[in-house]
Short mmCIF file of C-alpha atoms and ligand atoms in Angstrom, two decimals:
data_model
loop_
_atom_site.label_atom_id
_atom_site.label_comp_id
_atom_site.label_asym_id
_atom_site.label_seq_id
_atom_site.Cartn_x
_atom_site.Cartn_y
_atom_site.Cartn_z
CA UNK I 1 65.80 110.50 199.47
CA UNK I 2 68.42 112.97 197.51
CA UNK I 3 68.32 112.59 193.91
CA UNK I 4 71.34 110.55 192.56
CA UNK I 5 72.81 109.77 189.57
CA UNK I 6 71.43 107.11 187.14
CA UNK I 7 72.92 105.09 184.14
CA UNK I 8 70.09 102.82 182.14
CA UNK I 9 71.44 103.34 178.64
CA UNK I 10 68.88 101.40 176.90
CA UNK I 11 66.72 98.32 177.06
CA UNK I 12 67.72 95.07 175.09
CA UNK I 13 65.69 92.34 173.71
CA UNK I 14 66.64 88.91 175.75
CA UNK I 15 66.47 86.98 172.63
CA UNK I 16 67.41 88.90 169.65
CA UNK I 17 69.77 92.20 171.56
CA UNK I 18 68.01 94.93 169.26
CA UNK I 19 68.11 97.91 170.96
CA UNK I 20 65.05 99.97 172.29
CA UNK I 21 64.92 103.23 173.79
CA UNK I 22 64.97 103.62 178.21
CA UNK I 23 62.68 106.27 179.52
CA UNK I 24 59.43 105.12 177.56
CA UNK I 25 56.79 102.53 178.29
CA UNK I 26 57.34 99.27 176.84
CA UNK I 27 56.24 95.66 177.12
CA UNK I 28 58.08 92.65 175.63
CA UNK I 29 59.94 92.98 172.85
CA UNK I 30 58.91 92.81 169.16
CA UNK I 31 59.84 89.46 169.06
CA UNK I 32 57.97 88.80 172.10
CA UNK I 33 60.26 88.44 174.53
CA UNK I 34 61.40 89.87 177.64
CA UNK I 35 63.57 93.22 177.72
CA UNK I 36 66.34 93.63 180.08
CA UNK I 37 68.02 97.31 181.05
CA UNK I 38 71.52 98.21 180.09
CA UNK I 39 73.68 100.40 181.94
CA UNK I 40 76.52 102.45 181.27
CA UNK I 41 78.56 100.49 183.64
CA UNK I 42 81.87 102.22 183.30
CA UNK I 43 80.13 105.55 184.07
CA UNK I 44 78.76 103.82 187.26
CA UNK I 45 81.90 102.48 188.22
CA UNK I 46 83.45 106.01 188.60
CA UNK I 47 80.33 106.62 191.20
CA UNK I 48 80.10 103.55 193.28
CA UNK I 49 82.90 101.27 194.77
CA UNK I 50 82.11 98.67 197.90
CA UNK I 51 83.56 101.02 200.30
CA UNK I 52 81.56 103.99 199.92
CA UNK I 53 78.22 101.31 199.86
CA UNK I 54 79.35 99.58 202.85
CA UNK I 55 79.45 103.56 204.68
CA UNK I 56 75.66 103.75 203.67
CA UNK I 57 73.08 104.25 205.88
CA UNK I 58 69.99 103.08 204.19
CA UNK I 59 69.76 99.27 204.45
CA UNK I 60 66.87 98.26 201.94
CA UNK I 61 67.86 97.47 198.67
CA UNK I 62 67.41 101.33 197.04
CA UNK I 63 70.39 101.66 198.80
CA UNK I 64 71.72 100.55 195.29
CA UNK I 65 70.05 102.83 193.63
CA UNK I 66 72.74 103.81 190.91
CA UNK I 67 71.97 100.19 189.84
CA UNK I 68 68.62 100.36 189.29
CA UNK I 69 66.53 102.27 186.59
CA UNK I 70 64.51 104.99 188.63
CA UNK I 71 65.95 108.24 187.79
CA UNK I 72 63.66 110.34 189.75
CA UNK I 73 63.44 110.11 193.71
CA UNK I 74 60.25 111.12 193.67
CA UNK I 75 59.08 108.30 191.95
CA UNK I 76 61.04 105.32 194.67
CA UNK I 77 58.01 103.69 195.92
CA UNK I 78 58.85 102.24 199.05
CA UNK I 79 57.30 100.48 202.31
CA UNK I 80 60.41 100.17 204.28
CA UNK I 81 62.23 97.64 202.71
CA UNK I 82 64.93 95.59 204.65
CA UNK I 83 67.75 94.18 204.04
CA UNK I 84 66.47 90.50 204.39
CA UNK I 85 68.93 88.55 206.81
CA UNK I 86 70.66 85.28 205.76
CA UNK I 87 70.16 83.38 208.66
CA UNK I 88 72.65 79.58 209.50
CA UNK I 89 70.77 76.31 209.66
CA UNK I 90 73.91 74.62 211.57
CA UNK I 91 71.67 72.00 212.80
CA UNK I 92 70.18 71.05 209.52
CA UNK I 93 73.51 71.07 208.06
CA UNK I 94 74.63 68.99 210.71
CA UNK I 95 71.70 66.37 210.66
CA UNK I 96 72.73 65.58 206.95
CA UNK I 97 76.32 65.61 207.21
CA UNK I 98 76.61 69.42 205.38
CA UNK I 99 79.50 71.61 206.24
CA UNK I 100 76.98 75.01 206.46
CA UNK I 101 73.64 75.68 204.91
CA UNK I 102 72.50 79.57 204.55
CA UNK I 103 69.03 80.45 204.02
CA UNK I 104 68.21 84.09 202.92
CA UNK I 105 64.48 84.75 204.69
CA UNK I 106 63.06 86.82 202.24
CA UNK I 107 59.52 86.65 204.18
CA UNK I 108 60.83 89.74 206.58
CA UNK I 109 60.29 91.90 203.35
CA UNK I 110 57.04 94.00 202.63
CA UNK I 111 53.94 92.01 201.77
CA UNK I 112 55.79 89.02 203.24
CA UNK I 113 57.58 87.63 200.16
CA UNK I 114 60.83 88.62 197.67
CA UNK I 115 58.01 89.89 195.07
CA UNK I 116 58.07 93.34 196.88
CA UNK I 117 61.07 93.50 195.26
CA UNK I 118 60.05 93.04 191.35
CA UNK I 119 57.16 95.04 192.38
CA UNK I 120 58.32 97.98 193.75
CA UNK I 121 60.86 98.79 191.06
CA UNK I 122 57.94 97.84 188.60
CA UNK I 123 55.26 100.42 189.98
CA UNK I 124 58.36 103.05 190.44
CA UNK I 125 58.72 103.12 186.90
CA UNK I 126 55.71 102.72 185.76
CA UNK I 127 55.03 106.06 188.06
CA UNK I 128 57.89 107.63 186.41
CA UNK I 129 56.40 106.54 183.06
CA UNK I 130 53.11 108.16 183.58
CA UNK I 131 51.03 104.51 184.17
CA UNK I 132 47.46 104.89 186.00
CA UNK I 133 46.70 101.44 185.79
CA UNK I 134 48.38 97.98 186.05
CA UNK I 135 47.32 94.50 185.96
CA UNK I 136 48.42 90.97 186.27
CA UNK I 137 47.86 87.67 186.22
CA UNK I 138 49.08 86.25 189.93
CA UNK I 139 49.33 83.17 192.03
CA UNK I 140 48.71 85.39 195.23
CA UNK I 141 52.20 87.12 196.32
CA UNK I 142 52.71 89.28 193.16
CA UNK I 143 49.16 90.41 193.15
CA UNK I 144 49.27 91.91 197.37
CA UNK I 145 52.94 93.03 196.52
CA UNK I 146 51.26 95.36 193.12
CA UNK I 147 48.32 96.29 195.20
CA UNK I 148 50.15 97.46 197.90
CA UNK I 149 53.08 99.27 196.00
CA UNK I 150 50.32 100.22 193.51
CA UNK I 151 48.01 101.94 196.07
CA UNK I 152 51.16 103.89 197.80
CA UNK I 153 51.92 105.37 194.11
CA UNK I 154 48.38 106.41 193.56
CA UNK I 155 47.86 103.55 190.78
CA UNK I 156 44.68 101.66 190.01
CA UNK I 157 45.42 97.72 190.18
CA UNK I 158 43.75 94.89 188.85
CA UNK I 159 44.55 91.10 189.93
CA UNK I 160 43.59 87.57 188.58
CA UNK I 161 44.38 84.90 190.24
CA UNK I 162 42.98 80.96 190.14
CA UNK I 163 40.26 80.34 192.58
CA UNK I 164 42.38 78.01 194.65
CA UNK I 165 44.51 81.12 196.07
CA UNK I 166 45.33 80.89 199.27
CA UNK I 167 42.31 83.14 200.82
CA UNK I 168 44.94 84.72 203.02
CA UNK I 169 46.69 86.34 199.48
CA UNK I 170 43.00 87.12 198.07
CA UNK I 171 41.97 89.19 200.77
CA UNK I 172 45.29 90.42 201.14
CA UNK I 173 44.88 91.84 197.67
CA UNK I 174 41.69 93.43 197.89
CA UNK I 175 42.65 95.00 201.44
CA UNK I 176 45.65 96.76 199.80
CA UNK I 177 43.31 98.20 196.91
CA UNK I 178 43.32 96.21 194.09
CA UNK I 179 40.15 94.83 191.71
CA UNK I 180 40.85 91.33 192.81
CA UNK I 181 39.30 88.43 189.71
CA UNK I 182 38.99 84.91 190.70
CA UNK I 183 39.54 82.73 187.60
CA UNK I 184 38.44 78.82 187.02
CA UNK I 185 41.85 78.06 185.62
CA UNK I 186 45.39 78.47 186.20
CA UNK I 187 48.03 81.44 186.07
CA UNK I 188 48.45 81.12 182.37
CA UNK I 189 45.06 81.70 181.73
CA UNK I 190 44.78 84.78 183.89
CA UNK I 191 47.55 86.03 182.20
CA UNK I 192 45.22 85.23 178.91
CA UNK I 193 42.81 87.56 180.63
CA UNK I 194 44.98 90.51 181.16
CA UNK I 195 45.76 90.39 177.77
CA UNK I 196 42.46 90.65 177.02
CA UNK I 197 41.53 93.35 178.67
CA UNK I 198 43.94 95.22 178.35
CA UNK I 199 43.44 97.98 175.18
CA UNK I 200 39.83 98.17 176.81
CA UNK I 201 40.76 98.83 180.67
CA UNK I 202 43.67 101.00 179.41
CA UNK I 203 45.99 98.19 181.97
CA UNK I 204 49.65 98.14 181.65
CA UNK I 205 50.57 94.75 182.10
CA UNK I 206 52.64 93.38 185.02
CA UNK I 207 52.91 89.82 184.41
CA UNK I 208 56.27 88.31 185.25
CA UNK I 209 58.94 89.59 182.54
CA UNK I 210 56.45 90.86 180.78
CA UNK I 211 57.57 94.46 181.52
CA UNK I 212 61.92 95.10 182.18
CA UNK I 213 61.64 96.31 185.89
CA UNK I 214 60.82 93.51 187.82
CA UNK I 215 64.24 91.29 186.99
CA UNK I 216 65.62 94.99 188.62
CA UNK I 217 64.10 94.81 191.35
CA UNK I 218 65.22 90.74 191.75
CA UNK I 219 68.37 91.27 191.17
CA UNK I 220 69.26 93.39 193.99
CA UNK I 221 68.48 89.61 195.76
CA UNK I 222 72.16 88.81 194.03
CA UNK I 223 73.64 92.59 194.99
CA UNK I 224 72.64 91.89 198.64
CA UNK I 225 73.26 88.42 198.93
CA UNK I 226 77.11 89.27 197.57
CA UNK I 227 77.20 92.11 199.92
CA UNK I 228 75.62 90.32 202.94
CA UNK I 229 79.06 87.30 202.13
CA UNK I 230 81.58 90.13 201.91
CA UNK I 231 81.78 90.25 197.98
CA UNK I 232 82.29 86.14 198.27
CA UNK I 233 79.44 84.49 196.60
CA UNK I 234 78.06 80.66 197.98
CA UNK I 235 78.84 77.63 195.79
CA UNK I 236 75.35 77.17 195.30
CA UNK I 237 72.29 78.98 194.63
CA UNK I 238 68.81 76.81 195.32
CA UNK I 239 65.99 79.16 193.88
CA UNK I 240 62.10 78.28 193.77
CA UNK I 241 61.59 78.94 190.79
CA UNK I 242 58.20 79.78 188.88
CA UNK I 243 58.74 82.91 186.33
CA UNK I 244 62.13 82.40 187.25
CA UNK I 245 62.60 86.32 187.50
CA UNK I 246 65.08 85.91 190.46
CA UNK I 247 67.16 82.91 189.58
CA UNK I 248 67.93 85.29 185.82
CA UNK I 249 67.78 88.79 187.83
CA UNK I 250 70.93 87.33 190.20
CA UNK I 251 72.47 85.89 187.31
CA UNK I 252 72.20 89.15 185.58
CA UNK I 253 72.94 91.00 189.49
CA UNK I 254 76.56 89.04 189.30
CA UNK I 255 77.41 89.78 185.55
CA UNK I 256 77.13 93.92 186.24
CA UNK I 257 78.86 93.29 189.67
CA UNK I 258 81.71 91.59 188.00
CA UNK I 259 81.78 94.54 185.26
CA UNK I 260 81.53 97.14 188.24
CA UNK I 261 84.75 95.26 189.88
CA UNK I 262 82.66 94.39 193.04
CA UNK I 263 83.24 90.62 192.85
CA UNK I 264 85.55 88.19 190.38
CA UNK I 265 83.97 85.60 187.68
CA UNK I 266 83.03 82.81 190.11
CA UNK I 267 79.73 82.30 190.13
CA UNK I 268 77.47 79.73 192.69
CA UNK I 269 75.58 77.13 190.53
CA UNK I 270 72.74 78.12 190.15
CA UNK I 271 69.82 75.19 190.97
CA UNK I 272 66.72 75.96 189.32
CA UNK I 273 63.67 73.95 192.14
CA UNK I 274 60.27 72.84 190.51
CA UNK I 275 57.54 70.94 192.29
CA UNK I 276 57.19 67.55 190.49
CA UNK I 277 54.13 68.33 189.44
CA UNK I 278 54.64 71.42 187.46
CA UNK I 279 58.31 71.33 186.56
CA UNK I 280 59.07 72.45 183.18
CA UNK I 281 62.26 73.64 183.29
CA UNK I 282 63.46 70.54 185.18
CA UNK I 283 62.19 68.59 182.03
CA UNK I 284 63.87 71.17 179.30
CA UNK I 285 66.97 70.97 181.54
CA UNK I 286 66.73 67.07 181.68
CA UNK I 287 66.67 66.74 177.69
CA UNK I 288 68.86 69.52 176.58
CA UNK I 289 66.49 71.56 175.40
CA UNK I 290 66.53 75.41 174.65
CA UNK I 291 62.88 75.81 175.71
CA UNK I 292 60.37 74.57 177.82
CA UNK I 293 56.98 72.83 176.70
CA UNK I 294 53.94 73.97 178.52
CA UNK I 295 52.97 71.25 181.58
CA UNK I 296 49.67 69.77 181.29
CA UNK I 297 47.74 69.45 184.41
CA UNK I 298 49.96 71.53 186.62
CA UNK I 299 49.56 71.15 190.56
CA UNK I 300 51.16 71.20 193.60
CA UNK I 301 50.92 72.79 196.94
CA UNK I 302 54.16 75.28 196.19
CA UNK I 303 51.52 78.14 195.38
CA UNK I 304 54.23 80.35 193.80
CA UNK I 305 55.80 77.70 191.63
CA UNK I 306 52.74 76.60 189.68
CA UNK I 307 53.89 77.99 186.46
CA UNK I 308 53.11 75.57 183.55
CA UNK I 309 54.92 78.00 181.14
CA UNK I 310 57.49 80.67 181.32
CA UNK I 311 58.07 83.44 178.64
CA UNK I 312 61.92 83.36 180.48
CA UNK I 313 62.47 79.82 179.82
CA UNK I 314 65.09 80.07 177.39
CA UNK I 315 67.17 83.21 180.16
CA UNK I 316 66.54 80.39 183.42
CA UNK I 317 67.94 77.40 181.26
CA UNK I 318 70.80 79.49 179.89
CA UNK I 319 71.61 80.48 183.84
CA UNK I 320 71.61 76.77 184.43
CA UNK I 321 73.98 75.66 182.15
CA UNK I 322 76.47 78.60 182.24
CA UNK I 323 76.99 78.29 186.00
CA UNK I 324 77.63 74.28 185.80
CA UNK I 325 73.94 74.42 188.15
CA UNK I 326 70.61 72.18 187.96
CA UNK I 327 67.34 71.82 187.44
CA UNK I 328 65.86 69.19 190.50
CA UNK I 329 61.80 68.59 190.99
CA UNK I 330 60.22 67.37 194.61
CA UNK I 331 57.35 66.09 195.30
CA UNK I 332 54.84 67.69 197.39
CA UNK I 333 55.11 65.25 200.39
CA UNK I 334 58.87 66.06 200.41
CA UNK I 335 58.15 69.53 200.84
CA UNK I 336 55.92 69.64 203.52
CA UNK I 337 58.41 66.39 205.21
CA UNK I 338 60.91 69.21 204.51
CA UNK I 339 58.98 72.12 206.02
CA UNK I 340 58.18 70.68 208.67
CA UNK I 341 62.06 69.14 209.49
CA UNK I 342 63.14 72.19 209.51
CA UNK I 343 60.77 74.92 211.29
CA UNK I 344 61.69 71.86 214.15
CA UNK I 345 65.12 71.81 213.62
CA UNK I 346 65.99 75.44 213.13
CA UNK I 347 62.68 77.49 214.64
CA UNK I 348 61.90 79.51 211.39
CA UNK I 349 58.60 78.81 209.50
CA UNK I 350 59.57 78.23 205.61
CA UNK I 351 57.09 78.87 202.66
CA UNK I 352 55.83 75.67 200.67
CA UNK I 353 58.09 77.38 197.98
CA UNK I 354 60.74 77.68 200.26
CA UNK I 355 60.65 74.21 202.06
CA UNK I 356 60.70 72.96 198.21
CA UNK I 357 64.43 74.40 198.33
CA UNK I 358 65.17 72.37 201.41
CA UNK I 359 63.78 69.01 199.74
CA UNK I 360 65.50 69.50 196.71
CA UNK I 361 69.19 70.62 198.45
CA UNK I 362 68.43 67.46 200.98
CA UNK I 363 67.73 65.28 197.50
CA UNK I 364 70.71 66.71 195.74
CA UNK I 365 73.28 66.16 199.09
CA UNK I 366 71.95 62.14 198.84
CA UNK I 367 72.77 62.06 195.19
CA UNK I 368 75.89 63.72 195.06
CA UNK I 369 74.78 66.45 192.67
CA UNK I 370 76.35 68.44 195.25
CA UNK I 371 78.97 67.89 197.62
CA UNK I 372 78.66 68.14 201.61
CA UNK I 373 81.26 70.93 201.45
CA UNK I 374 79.79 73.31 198.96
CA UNK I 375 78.20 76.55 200.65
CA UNK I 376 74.62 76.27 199.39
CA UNK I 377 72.08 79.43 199.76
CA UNK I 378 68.12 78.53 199.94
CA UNK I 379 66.04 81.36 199.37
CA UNK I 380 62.44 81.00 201.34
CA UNK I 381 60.74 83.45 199.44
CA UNK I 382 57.77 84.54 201.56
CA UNK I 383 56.84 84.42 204.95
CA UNK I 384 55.77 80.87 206.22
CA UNK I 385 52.83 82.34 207.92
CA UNK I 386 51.18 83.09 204.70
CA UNK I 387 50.16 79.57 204.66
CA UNK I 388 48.04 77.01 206.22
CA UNK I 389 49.99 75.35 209.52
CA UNK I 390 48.86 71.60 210.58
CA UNK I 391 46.11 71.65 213.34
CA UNK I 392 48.00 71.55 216.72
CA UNK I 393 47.43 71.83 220.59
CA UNK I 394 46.35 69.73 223.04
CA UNK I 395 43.25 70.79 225.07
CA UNK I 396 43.74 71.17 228.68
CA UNK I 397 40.59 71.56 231.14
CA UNK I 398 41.33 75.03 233.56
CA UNK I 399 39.00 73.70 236.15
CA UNK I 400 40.76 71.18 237.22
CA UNK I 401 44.52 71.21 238.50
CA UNK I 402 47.27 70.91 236.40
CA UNK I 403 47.66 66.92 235.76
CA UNK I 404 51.69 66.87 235.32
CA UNK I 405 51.72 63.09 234.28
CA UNK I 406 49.08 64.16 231.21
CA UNK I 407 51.37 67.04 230.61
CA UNK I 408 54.58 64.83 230.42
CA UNK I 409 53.18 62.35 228.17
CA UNK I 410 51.67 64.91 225.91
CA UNK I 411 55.29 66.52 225.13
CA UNK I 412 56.61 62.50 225.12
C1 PLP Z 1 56.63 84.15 192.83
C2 PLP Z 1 57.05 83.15 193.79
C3 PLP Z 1 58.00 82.20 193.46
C4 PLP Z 1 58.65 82.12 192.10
O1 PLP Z 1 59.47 83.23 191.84
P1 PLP Z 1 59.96 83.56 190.36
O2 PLP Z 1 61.11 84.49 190.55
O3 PLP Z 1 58.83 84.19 189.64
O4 PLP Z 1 60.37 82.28 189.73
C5 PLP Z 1 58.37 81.29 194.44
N1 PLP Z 1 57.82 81.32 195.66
C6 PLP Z 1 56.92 82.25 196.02
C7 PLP Z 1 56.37 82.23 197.41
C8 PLP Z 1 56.49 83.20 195.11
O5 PLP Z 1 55.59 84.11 195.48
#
């Protein structure tokens, strides 16, 4: 990769806008909250323009590179990134009266889910910044995506995750490299651990928005999704949403597209999806409320959504509102009802997390919260075969010959 020009400006606190300085290592802000990168936007306009993209041969998202914060090509970590496709579920559509449903499959990426992206951007910098070592509290994805980015950049990682990970993501971890920590609790108190640990391990700490680069690396979901539609973004965005990184990356994606002249100031709603048993932001959304209270007692099956409490709350709820969107919670029987509807329906294997979006756009079609016409976009976040599958099969005995009337009533 050729070096190319770059334009952060400076970082911003989400809450309060004070200013702090790009091209040094920070955390969250000083009033503890999450920092988001500036640009110099005009100066990037007179680089890029849609045409000149479109002529682009890379097809990963560094291929908008001017928009994100790396200055130095040495420092783009990458595993081959892809452009994940947006594939048509006409039949799923069709079975509940939809005009078209789009589903970006963002399990083709690296480490099977969309964390690659936070990740990679994340460990870039934090090469560029001089970082030997990074932890992070993790419900399984983000931990194998900083291991594996993390080992390629020649950084130390340490992950702690609850003990009910799925084993797949554990041993995922620890096979990339990292120090993998199983913790009797949930992501929240992991994250209490890092914090812990952290003046004494010498760790720079990962968590979600707890450093700027990951909502960069998310937000180049929104850059390709707008891309991928020819500069036309869907009426409706249905995110899984735990952190919430990507639902306020894409939101922040189409505000600095707009400024660069890429697309106009329609926006999709954007629909915030919860499990009902950890759904905070649903319940903030519900009353009005700036902020989300921590959920007690948090489970579900939907792995990467079991966040009792995010530090973004106030950035998810503001995306919300300011696209005319939701917040919508589904139970875990809906999502694996869901799941399972549509690997049948349209052959491709959704994540728990994923399926959830399918639930909760099937829920919100049946309510009218949205209409049958409006172009909706579900993002299925990680590769379905991440996760346990039902047992299946039916046992056939080679040493006899083929019984067709067993077979028949088998498939029946
Ligand atoms: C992390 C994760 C989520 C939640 O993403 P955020 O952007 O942090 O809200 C959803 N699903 C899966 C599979 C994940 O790994």
């Amino acid at each position: 990769m050729q070096e190319f020009p770059t334009f952060t400006s400076h970082l911003e606190c989400s809450a309060t806008g004070a200013h702090y300085p790009a091209d040094a290592l920070h955390g969250l802000s000083q009033a503890g909250k999450p920092l988001l990168v500036r640009y110099d936007l005009e100066a990037m306009r007179r680089v890029i323009n849609r045409d000149e993209l479109a002529g682009r041969a890379e097809r990963g998202f560094w291929r908008y590179r001017e928009m994100l914060p790396v200055r130095h090509a040495a420092n783009v970590i990458s595993l081959g990134e892809v452009a994940t496709p947006v594939v048509p579920a006409p039949a799923a559509a069709r079975l509940h009266g939809a005009s078209v449903l789009l589903v970006k499959d963002e399990g083709r990426l690296p480490t099977g889910s969309f964390k690659a992206r936070g990740l990679a951007l994340a460990v870039s910098m934090a090469k560029e910044l001089g970082v030997t070592r990074m932890a992070m509290p993790t419900n399984g994805n983000a931990g194998a995506a900083l291991a594996a980015y993390a080992s390629r950049a020649g950084i130390e990682s340490w992950v702690f995750c609850p003990d009910d990970t799925p084993a797949v993501n554990v041993r995922e971890m620890a096979a990339a490299g990292a120090h993998v920590y199983l913790v009797n609790g949930l992501i929240d108190d992991c994250g209490r651990l890092v914090g812990e640990g952290k003046a004494g391990m010498g760790w720079f700490d990962a968590s979600t928005l707890k450093e700027p680069y990951r909502i960069e690396g998310k937000k180049t979901m929104g850059v390709e999704l707008a891309e991928q539609l020819g500069w036309q973004l869907p009426d409706a965005i249905f995110y899984p949403t735990g952190g919430g990184t990507g639902l306020i990356g894409m939101w922040k994606a189409f505000a600095e597209l707009e400024a660069l002249g890429f697309i106009d100031s329609r926006r999709p709603r954007m629909v915030a999806v919860q499990a009902a048993g950890c759904a905070p932001i649903v319940h903030a959304w519900q009353q009005g409320r700036e902020h989300a209270e921590t959920w007690q007692d948090a489970r579900t099956i939907a792995a990467g959504i079991r966040v009792p409490a995010a530090i973004g709350d106030f950035l998810i709820l503001r995306a919300i509102r300011d696209s005319h969107g939701f917040a919508i919670a589904v139970e875990d029987e809906a999502i694996i009802r869901a799941g399972a509807e549509f690997a049948r329906l349209e052959g491709l294997l959704l994540c728990p997390e994923g399926a959830a979006t399918y639930a909760a756009w099937r829920a919100a079609l049946a309510s009218g919260q949205l209409r049958p016409d409006e172009r909706a976009v579900l993002f299925n976040c990680a590769i379905g075969l991440k996760y346990p599958l039902p047992a299946a099969g039916t046992r056939i005995d080679c040493r006899q010959p083929l019984d067709i009337a067993a077979l028949t009533a088998a498939t029946a």
